[in-house]
């Protein structure tokens, strides 16, 4: 499939005149993507099924990690330095070189179950498929060019089945009565804070644990997520034996030349049958009721206000549209704008994140309240994940409808927004409904259904 000796010669030509700090990339076409997920300890996967774009990266030719209140500034500086030192032979494809980035919800320097707080990386091998055409980009630091083709070949050829058969076995839900009671108690405290005027909206989250009788393979889960959620961004990022993956309906930021876009999604309804038995008496509210519309308007207003100072113009639809997913329905406004000259993706992300859809509003007060009340979110849940190109384009999703796989253990995450008039038990039922996309994907990867494990 790949003439490795020719690739070695192309790398030699690119190395000529390169500075020690340069990053070198070579792109060539493929007849098709090779089957498989990377076998390396560090890889990522990105797919938008409705656009036909798939990215699979493995290893790292360049990587920075950061945390703290200045993390977006550090990532912006890293990306600017990378672009200045990036020598890319695109093989006549016209394709830009791409980097991957992800970050946790909160900026504090705490371990996130094996994931850095925030990172920017260029994979050593990046597979891309779009419009029926497949490509691969190989990258290395100029100082590591010697022997790079041999390393690339090991990564390229060492893969496991990406869309393999479902694994045998099943998984069970681990009971968590105390965390469930704690969620309800925090919900009541949130409503009291809102009544006192400390916040207008607070987003509370839960994690629910499952255990399988054997290691859970990410490949069948990703395949099921893509098949069942064609309008979502389907993604995964792996660090060692931990894989964080999901299918997010909410675009945090898209940059396409001077044009930018961001989704404002808030307000949810679902099938009553999806609610957990402990909350099934709380039927889904109407999507257009007062609570859902107020919650949605808070998010749309905040997203537009965050973007406006960095844009020449901004457009907010007059009314939300209804997004119909397999298991849920949401209210959404797609906000569009034209960025000012010199404004880059991380500048916009620093203004946008966290939106009231995942944190609350006003933002500073909501974040203070959540921190004071023990809000802890695993991996990059409600943070962001996506890619950036060396031409300035980018696409990021909010990390929602997701879970963390670690051997036989699975942790799923979900949250709900509290505003004046919220019912904590109904919000808990909403979180149960939001587990459905991941649960259905997990069930498709096992030949036995999930059951509640006896307490």
Coordinates of N, CA, C and O in Angstrom, one line a residue, residues 307-391:
X307 N -18.9 35.5 22.0 CA -18.3 35.6 20.7 C -18.2 37.0 20.1 O -17.3 37.4 19.4
X308 N -19.2 37.9 20.5 CA -19.4 39.2 19.9 C -18.1 40.0 19.9 O -17.8 40.6 18.9
X309 N -17.4 40.1 21.0 CA -16.2 41.0 21.0 C -15.1 40.6 20.0 O -14.2 41.4 19.7
X310 N -15.1 39.3 19.6 CA -14.0 38.8 18.7 C -14.5 38.7 17.3 O -13.8 38.2 16.5
X311 N -15.7 39.2 17.0 CA -16.3 39.0 15.7 C -16.6 40.3 15.1 O -17.0 41.3 15.8
X312 N -16.5 40.4 13.7 CA -17.0 41.6 13.0 C -18.5 41.6 13.0 O -19.1 42.7 13.0
X313 N -19.1 40.5 12.9 CA -20.6 40.4 12.9 C -21.0 39.0 13.6 O -20.2 38.1 13.6
X314 N -22.2 39.0 14.1 CA -22.7 37.8 14.8 C -24.1 37.6 14.4 O -24.9 38.6 14.3
X315 N -24.6 36.4 14.2 CA -26.0 36.2 13.8 C -26.5 35.1 14.8 O -26.0 34.0 14.9
X316 N -27.7 35.4 15.4 CA -28.3 34.5 16.3 C -29.8 34.3 15.8 O -30.5 35.3 15.6
X317 N -30.2 33.1 15.4 CA -31.5 32.9 15.0 C -32.6 33.4 15.9 O -32.4 33.3 17.2
X318 N -33.7 33.9 15.4 CA -34.7 34.4 16.3 C -35.3 33.4 17.2 O -35.7 33.7 18.3
X319 N -35.4 32.2 16.7 CA -36.1 31.1 17.5 C -35.3 29.8 17.4 O -34.6 29.6 16.4
X320 N -35.3 29.0 18.4 CA -34.6 27.7 18.3 C -35.2 26.7 17.4 O -36.5 26.8 17.2
X321 N -34.4 25.8 16.9 CA -35.0 24.6 16.2 C -35.0 23.4 17.1 O -34.3 23.4 18.1
X322 N -35.7 22.4 16.7 CA -35.7 21.2 17.4 C -34.8 20.2 16.8 O -34.9 19.9 15.6
X323 N -33.8 19.7 17.6 CA -32.9 18.6 17.1 C -33.4 17.3 17.6 O -33.6 17.0 18.8
X324 N -33.7 16.4 16.6 CA -34.3 15.1 17.0 C -33.2 14.1 16.8 O -32.7 13.8 15.7
X325 N -32.8 13.5 17.9 CA -31.8 12.5 18.0 C -32.5 11.1 18.2 O -33.7 11.1 18.3
X326 N -31.7 10.1 18.2 CA -32.3 8.7 18.4 C -33.1 8.6 19.7 O -34.2 8.1 19.7
X327 N -32.6 9.1 20.8 CA -33.2 8.9 22.1 C -33.7 10.2 22.7 O -34.4 10.2 23.7
X328 N -33.2 11.4 22.2 CA -33.5 12.6 22.9 C -33.9 13.7 21.9 O -33.6 13.5 20.7
X329 N -34.5 14.8 22.4 CA -34.7 15.9 21.5 C -34.2 17.2 22.3 O -34.4 17.2 23.5
X330 N -33.7 18.1 21.6 CA -33.1 19.3 22.2 C -33.6 20.6 21.4 O -33.9 20.5 20.3
X331 N -33.5 21.7 22.1 CA -33.6 23.0 21.5 C -32.2 23.5 21.1 O -31.3 23.4 21.9
X332 N -32.1 24.0 19.9 CA -30.8 24.4 19.4 C -30.9 25.7 18.6 O -31.8 25.8 17.8
X333 N -30.0 26.6 18.8 CA -29.7 27.7 17.9 C -28.3 27.5 17.4 O -27.3 27.3 18.2
X334 N -28.1 27.7 16.1 CA -26.8 27.6 15.5 C -26.3 29.1 15.3 O -26.8 29.8 14.4
X335 N -25.4 29.5 16.1 CA -24.9 30.9 16.1 C -23.7 31.0 15.1 O -22.8 30.1 15.2
X336 N -23.7 32.0 14.2 CA -22.7 32.1 13.2 C -22.1 33.5 13.3 O -22.7 34.5 13.8
X337 N -20.8 33.7 12.9 CA -20.2 35.0 12.9 C -19.0 35.0 12.0 O -18.7 34.0 11.3
X338 N -18.4 36.2 11.9 CA -17.2 36.4 11.1 C -16.1 36.9 12.1 O -16.3 38.0 12.6
X339 N -15.1 36.1 12.2 CA -14.0 36.5 13.2 C -13.2 37.7 12.7 O -13.0 37.9 11.5
X340 N -12.7 38.5 13.7 CA -11.9 39.6 13.4 C -10.5 39.1 13.0 O -10.1 38.0 13.3
X341 N -9.8 39.9 12.2 CA -8.4 39.6 11.8 C -7.6 39.3 13.0 O -7.6 40.1 14.0
X342 N -6.8 38.2 12.9 CA -5.9 37.9 14.0 C -6.5 37.0 15.1 O -5.8 36.6 16.0
X343 N -7.8 36.8 15.1 CA -8.4 36.0 16.1 C -8.4 34.5 15.7 O -8.8 34.2 14.6
X344 N -7.8 33.7 16.5 CA -7.6 32.3 16.2 C -8.5 31.4 17.1 O -9.2 31.9 18.0
X345 N -8.5 30.1 16.8 CA -9.5 29.2 17.5 C -9.4 29.2 19.0 O -10.4 29.3 19.7
X346 N -8.1 29.2 19.6 CA -8.0 29.2 21.0 C -8.4 30.5 21.6 O -8.9 30.5 22.8
X347 N -8.4 31.6 20.9 CA -8.9 32.9 21.4 C -10.4 32.7 21.6 O -11.0 33.2 22.6
X348 N -11.1 32.1 20.6 CA -12.5 31.9 20.7 C -12.9 30.9 21.8 O -13.9 31.1 22.5
X349 N -12.1 29.8 21.9 CA -12.4 28.8 22.9 C -12.3 29.4 24.3 O -13.1 29.1 25.2
X350 N -11.3 30.3 24.5 CA -11.1 30.9 25.8 C -12.3 31.7 26.2 O -12.7 31.8 27.4
X351 N -13.0 32.3 25.2 CA -14.2 33.1 25.5 C -15.4 32.2 25.7 O -16.3 32.5 26.5
X352 N -15.5 31.2 24.9 CA -16.7 30.3 24.9 C -16.8 29.4 26.1 O -17.9 29.2 26.6
X353 N -15.7 28.8 26.5 CA -15.8 27.7 27.4 C -15.6 28.2 28.9 O -14.7 29.1 29.1
X354 N -16.4 27.8 29.8 CA -17.6 26.8 29.6 C -18.8 27.6 29.3 O -19.1 28.7 29.9
X355 N -19.6 27.1 28.4 CA -20.9 27.7 28.1 C -21.9 27.4 29.2 O -21.7 26.4 30.0
X356 N -23.0 28.1 29.4 CA -24.0 27.8 30.4 C -24.6 26.4 30.2 O -25.3 25.9 31.1
X357 N -24.4 25.8 29.0 CA -25.0 24.5 28.8 C -24.3 23.5 29.6 O -24.9 22.4 29.9
X358 N -23.1 23.7 30.0 CA -22.3 22.7 30.8 C -21.9 23.2 32.2 O -21.5 22.5 33.0
X359 N -22.0 24.6 32.4 CA -21.5 25.1 33.7 C -22.7 25.8 34.4 O -23.1 25.4 35.5
X360 N -23.2 26.9 33.8 CA -24.2 27.7 34.4 C -24.0 29.1 34.1 O -23.1 29.5 33.3
X361 N -24.8 30.0 34.6 CA -24.7 31.4 34.4 C -25.2 32.2 35.6 O -26.2 31.7 36.3
X362 N -24.7 33.4 35.9 CA -23.4 33.9 35.3 C -22.3 33.0 35.5 O -22.2 32.3 36.6
X363 N -21.3 32.9 34.6 CA -20.3 31.9 34.6 C -19.5 31.9 35.8 O -19.3 30.8 36.4
X364 N -18.9 33.0 36.2 CA -18.0 33.0 37.4 C -18.7 32.5 38.6 O -18.1 31.7 39.4
X365 N -19.9 33.0 38.9 CA -20.6 32.6 40.1 C -21.0 31.1 40.0 O -20.9 30.4 41.1
X366 N -21.4 30.7 38.9 CA -21.8 29.3 38.7 C -20.6 28.4 39.0 O -20.6 27.3 39.7
X367 N -19.4 28.7 38.4 CA -18.2 27.9 38.6 C -17.8 27.9 40.1 O -17.3 26.9 40.6
X368 N -17.9 29.0 40.7 CA -17.5 29.1 42.2 C -18.4 28.2 43.0 O -18.0 27.5 43.9
X369 N -19.7 28.2 42.6 CA -20.7 27.4 43.4 C -20.4 25.9 43.2 O -20.4 25.1 44.1
X370 N -20.1 25.5 41.9 CA -19.9 24.1 41.6 C -18.6 23.7 42.3 O -18.6 22.6 42.9
X371 N -17.6 24.5 42.3 CA -16.3 24.1 43.0 C -16.6 23.9 44.5 O -16.0 23.0 45.1
X372 N -17.3 24.9 45.1 CA -17.6 24.8 46.5 C -18.4 23.6 46.9 O -18.4 23.2 48.1
X373 N -19.2 23.1 46.0 CA -20.1 22.0 46.3 C -19.6 20.7 45.7 O -20.3 19.7 45.4
X374 N -18.2 20.6 45.5 CA -17.6 19.3 45.2 C -17.9 18.8 43.8 O -17.8 17.6 43.5
X375 N -18.1 19.7 42.8 CA -18.3 19.3 41.4 C -17.0 18.7 40.9 O -16.0 19.4 40.8
X376 N -17.0 17.4 40.5 CA -15.8 16.7 39.9 C -16.2 16.0 38.7 O -17.2 15.2 38.8
X377 N -15.6 16.2 37.6 CA -16.0 15.6 36.3 C -14.8 14.8 35.8 O -13.7 15.3 35.6
X378 N -15.1 13.5 35.5 CA -14.1 12.6 35.0 C -13.6 12.9 33.6 O -14.3 13.4 32.8
X379 N -12.3 12.5 33.4 CA -11.7 12.7 32.0 C -11.9 14.1 31.5 O -11.7 15.0 32.3
X380 N -12.4 14.2 30.3 CA -12.7 15.5 29.7 C -14.2 15.8 29.6 O -14.6 16.6 28.8
X381 N -15.0 15.1 30.4 CA -16.4 15.3 30.3 C -16.8 16.8 30.5 O -16.4 17.4 31.5
X382 N -17.6 17.3 29.6 CA -18.1 18.7 29.5 C -16.9 19.7 29.2 O -17.1 20.9 29.2
X383 N -15.7 19.1 28.9 CA -14.7 20.0 28.3 C -14.9 20.0 26.8 O -16.0 19.9 26.3
X384 N -13.7 20.1 26.1 CA -13.8 20.1 24.6 C -12.9 19.1 24.0 O -11.8 18.8 24.6
X385 N -13.2 18.7 22.8 CA -12.3 17.8 22.0 C -12.5 18.1 20.5 O -13.6 18.4 20.1
X386 N -11.3 18.1 19.8 CA -11.5 18.4 18.4 C -10.1 18.5 17.7 O -9.1 18.1 18.2
X387 N -10.1 19.2 16.5 CA -8.9 19.3 15.7 C -8.7 20.7 15.3 O -9.7 21.5 15.2
X388 N -7.4 21.0 14.9 CA -7.1 22.3 14.3 C -6.2 22.1 13.1 O -5.4 21.1 13.1
X389 N -6.3 22.9 12.1 CA -5.5 22.8 10.9 C -4.5 23.9 10.9 O -4.7 25.0 11.5
X390 N -3.4 23.7 10.2 CA -2.3 24.7 10.1 C -2.8 25.9 9.3 O -2.1 27.0 9.2
X391 N -4.0 25.9 8.6 CA -4.5 27.0 7.9 C -5.5 27.8 8.7 O -6.1 28.8 8.3

